[in-house]
């Protein structure tokens, strides 16, 4: 697990809070944490748990994964842009359970469409074309 990068995490949460036009107190109430605790997180003085990050993410209507990456809890996935995932997570017309269901289906399709790589390194389709 990567080390917790509290300073930039706090700055990131502050930026997200401001862009959502929340006061510190409003976000603290929405996330179910105390105003002083959230202030300490934003200033880089506290290391929030994954559960607290999830509550903050939900209140900000952003993905908890985004905050986990900012905190160094998760590593950013290479080659994956925010595109579709961000759009699903930002959609105010569907609830969190529905968002997670859509993301699960999308992930399953991505996994299904990845070419299988045998030990030789070529995809199965490449081998079929060459008569192997």
mmCIF file of C-alpha atoms in Angstrom:
data_model
loop_
_atom_site.group_PDB
_atom_site.id
_atom_site.type_symbol
_atom_site.label_atom_id
_atom_site.label_comp_id
_atom_site.label_asym_id
_atom_site.label_seq_id
_atom_site.Cartn_x
_atom_site.Cartn_y
_atom_site.Cartn_z
ATOM 1 C CA UNK A 1 0.000 0.000 0.000
ATOM 2 C CA UNK A 2 1.292 3.464 -0.870
ATOM 3 C CA UNK A 3 1.988 6.015 1.837
ATOM 4 C CA UNK A 4 -0.752 8.409 2.816
ATOM 5 C CA UNK A 5 -0.301 11.777 1.126
ATOM 6 C CA UNK A 6 -2.330 13.847 3.557
ATOM 7 C CA UNK A 7 -1.335 17.358 2.415
ATOM 8 C CA UNK A 8 -2.398 17.009 -1.192
ATOM 9 C CA UNK A 9 -5.455 15.010 -0.118
ATOM 10 C CA UNK A 10 -6.620 17.889 2.063
ATOM 11 C CA UNK A 11 -5.983 20.395 -0.716
ATOM 12 C CA UNK A 12 -7.895 18.189 -3.147
ATOM 13 C CA UNK A 13 -10.875 17.881 -0.778
ATOM 14 C CA UNK A 14 -10.844 21.665 -0.243
ATOM 15 C CA UNK A 15 -10.850 22.250 -4.027
ATOM 16 C CA UNK A 16 -13.717 19.792 -4.497
ATOM 17 C CA UNK A 17 -15.662 21.389 -1.643
ATOM 18 C CA UNK A 18 -15.226 24.865 -3.106
ATOM 19 C CA UNK A 19 -16.187 23.767 -6.613
ATOM 20 C CA UNK A 20 -19.323 22.166 -5.122
ATOM 21 C CA UNK A 21 -19.966 25.507 -3.388
ATOM 22 C CA UNK A 22 -20.084 23.966 0.076
ATOM 23 C CA UNK A 23 -18.917 25.723 3.196
ATOM 24 C CA UNK A 24 -16.704 23.696 5.500
ATOM 25 C CA UNK A 25 -19.622 23.314 7.901
ATOM 26 C CA UNK A 26 -22.014 22.191 5.132
ATOM 27 C CA UNK A 27 -19.640 19.484 3.933
ATOM 28 C CA UNK A 28 -18.927 18.345 7.485
ATOM 29 C CA UNK A 29 -22.679 17.997 8.121
ATOM 30 C CA UNK A 30 -23.277 16.214 4.800
ATOM 31 C CA UNK A 31 -20.375 13.812 5.417
ATOM 32 C CA UNK A 32 -21.294 13.170 9.051
ATOM 33 C CA UNK A 33 -17.989 14.395 10.494
ATOM 34 C CA UNK A 34 -17.237 17.268 12.839
ATOM 35 C CA UNK A 35 -16.345 20.677 11.466
ATOM 36 C CA UNK A 36 -12.951 20.770 13.271
ATOM 37 C CA UNK A 37 -12.065 17.261 12.057
ATOM 38 C CA UNK A 38 -12.809 18.148 8.418
ATOM 39 C CA UNK A 39 -10.794 21.340 8.807
ATOM 40 C CA UNK A 40 -7.845 19.310 10.091
ATOM 41 C CA UNK A 41 -8.137 16.920 7.136
ATOM 42 C CA UNK A 42 -8.136 19.842 4.693
ATOM 43 C CA UNK A 43 -5.065 21.348 6.366
ATOM 44 C CA UNK A 44 -3.220 18.021 6.227
ATOM 45 C CA UNK A 45 -3.150 17.545 10.000
ATOM 46 C CA UNK A 46 -5.287 14.387 10.115
ATOM 47 C CA UNK A 47 -5.234 11.087 8.248
ATOM 48 C CA UNK A 48 -8.839 10.090 7.560
ATOM 49 C CA UNK A 49 -9.832 6.438 7.404
ATOM 50 C CA UNK A 50 -11.138 4.883 4.194
ATOM 51 C CA UNK A 51 -14.629 5.002 5.718
ATOM 52 C CA UNK A 52 -14.395 8.767 6.361
ATOM 53 C CA UNK A 53 -13.059 9.300 2.845
ATOM 54 C CA UNK A 54 -16.037 7.389 1.506
ATOM 55 C CA UNK A 55 -18.443 9.602 3.483
ATOM 56 C CA UNK A 56 -16.713 12.753 2.197
ATOM 57 C CA UNK A 57 -16.760 11.442 -1.379
ATOM 58 C CA UNK A 58 -20.470 10.667 -1.149
ATOM 59 C CA UNK A 59 -21.208 14.151 0.206
ATOM 60 C CA UNK A 60 -19.162 15.717 -2.610
ATOM 61 C CA UNK A 61 -20.734 13.401 -5.194
ATOM 62 C CA UNK A 62 -17.369 12.142 -6.385
ATOM 63 C CA UNK A 63 -16.000 8.626 -6.478
ATOM 64 C CA UNK A 64 -14.493 7.288 -3.279
ATOM 65 C CA UNK A 65 -11.844 5.692 -5.504
ATOM 66 C CA UNK A 66 -10.725 9.195 -6.510
ATOM 67 C CA UNK A 67 -10.130 10.118 -2.870
ATOM 68 C CA UNK A 68 -8.423 6.775 -2.191
ATOM 69 C CA UNK A 69 -5.995 7.502 -5.048
ATOM 70 C CA UNK A 70 -5.401 11.025 -3.708
ATOM 71 C CA UNK A 71 -4.749 9.576 -0.253
ATOM 72 C CA UNK A 72 -2.353 6.974 -1.614
ATOM 73 C CA UNK A 73 -4.576 4.101 -0.466
ATOM 74 C CA UNK A 74 -5.128 2.949 -4.067
ATOM 75 C CA UNK A 75 -2.825 3.273 -7.018
ATOM 76 C CA UNK A 76 -4.160 5.033 -10.081
ATOM 77 C CA UNK A 77 -5.002 2.670 -12.903
ATOM 78 C CA UNK A 78 -2.835 3.198 -15.965
ATOM 79 C CA UNK A 79 -4.451 3.902 -19.296
ATOM 80 C CA UNK A 80 -7.888 4.582 -17.915
ATOM 81 C CA UNK A 81 -9.340 8.012 -18.302
ATOM 82 C CA UNK A 82 -12.120 9.356 -16.140
ATOM 83 C CA UNK A 83 -14.606 9.522 -19.062
ATOM 84 C CA UNK A 84 -17.434 7.069 -18.609
ATOM 85 C CA UNK A 85 -16.756 6.263 -14.953
ATOM 86 C CA UNK A 86 -16.727 9.938 -13.998
ATOM 87 C CA UNK A 87 -19.933 10.556 -15.935
ATOM 88 C CA UNK A 88 -21.701 7.700 -14.179
ATOM 89 C CA UNK A 89 -20.453 8.762 -10.742
ATOM 90 C CA UNK A 90 -21.429 12.388 -11.326
ATOM 91 C CA UNK A 91 -24.935 11.664 -12.590
ATOM 92 C CA UNK A 92 -27.425 13.087 -10.061
ATOM 93 C CA UNK A 93 -30.363 11.182 -11.580
ATOM 94 C CA UNK A 94 -29.274 7.750 -10.336
ATOM 95 C CA UNK A 95 -28.515 6.595 -6.809
ATOM 96 C CA UNK A 96 -25.243 5.148 -5.494
ATOM 97 C CA UNK A 97 -26.406 1.524 -5.783
ATOM 98 C CA UNK A 98 -27.353 2.063 -9.425
ATOM 99 C CA UNK A 99 -24.027 3.779 -10.146
ATOM 100 C CA UNK A 100 -22.120 0.833 -8.691
ATOM 101 C CA UNK A 101 -24.231 -1.622 -10.717
ATOM 102 C CA UNK A 102 -23.478 0.246 -13.948
ATOM 103 C CA UNK A 103 -19.773 0.370 -13.140
ATOM 104 C CA UNK A 104 -19.760 -3.364 -12.364
ATOM 105 C CA UNK A 105 -21.364 -4.186 -15.716
ATOM 106 C CA UNK A 106 -18.888 -1.917 -17.512
ATOM 107 C CA UNK A 107 -15.931 -3.547 -15.726
ATOM 108 C CA UNK A 108 -17.261 -6.997 -16.652
ATOM 109 C CA UNK A 109 -17.476 -6.014 -20.325
ATOM 110 C CA UNK A 110 -13.945 -4.612 -20.256
ATOM 111 C CA UNK A 111 -12.636 -7.806 -18.697
ATOM 112 C CA UNK A 112 -14.538 -9.974 -21.197
ATOM 113 C CA UNK A 113 -13.161 -8.006 -24.154
ATOM 114 C CA UNK A 114 -9.512 -8.165 -23.099
ATOM 115 C CA UNK A 115 -7.641 -10.518 -25.408
ATOM 116 C CA UNK A 116 -6.313 -13.616 -23.704
ATOM 117 C CA UNK A 117 -2.511 -13.680 -23.856
ATOM 118 C CA UNK A 118 -0.907 -17.111 -23.927
ATOM 119 C CA UNK A 119 2.697 -17.608 -22.815
ATOM 120 C CA UNK A 120 4.040 -16.623 -26.245
ATOM 121 C CA UNK A 121 2.609 -13.139 -25.810
ATOM 122 C CA UNK A 122 0.257 -13.059 -28.821
ATOM 123 C CA UNK A 123 -3.474 -12.790 -28.436
ATOM 124 C CA UNK A 124 -5.608 -15.810 -29.248
ATOM 125 C CA UNK A 125 -7.029 -14.133 -32.390
ATOM 126 C CA UNK A 126 -3.524 -13.553 -33.758
ATOM 127 C CA UNK A 127 -2.731 -17.253 -33.351
ATOM 128 C CA UNK A 128 -5.999 -18.282 -35.043
ATOM 129 C CA UNK A 129 -5.197 -16.097 -38.050
ATOM 130 C CA UNK A 130 -1.819 -17.799 -38.409
ATOM 131 C CA UNK A 131 -3.294 -21.278 -38.147
ATOM 132 C CA UNK A 132 -1.751 -22.204 -34.817
#
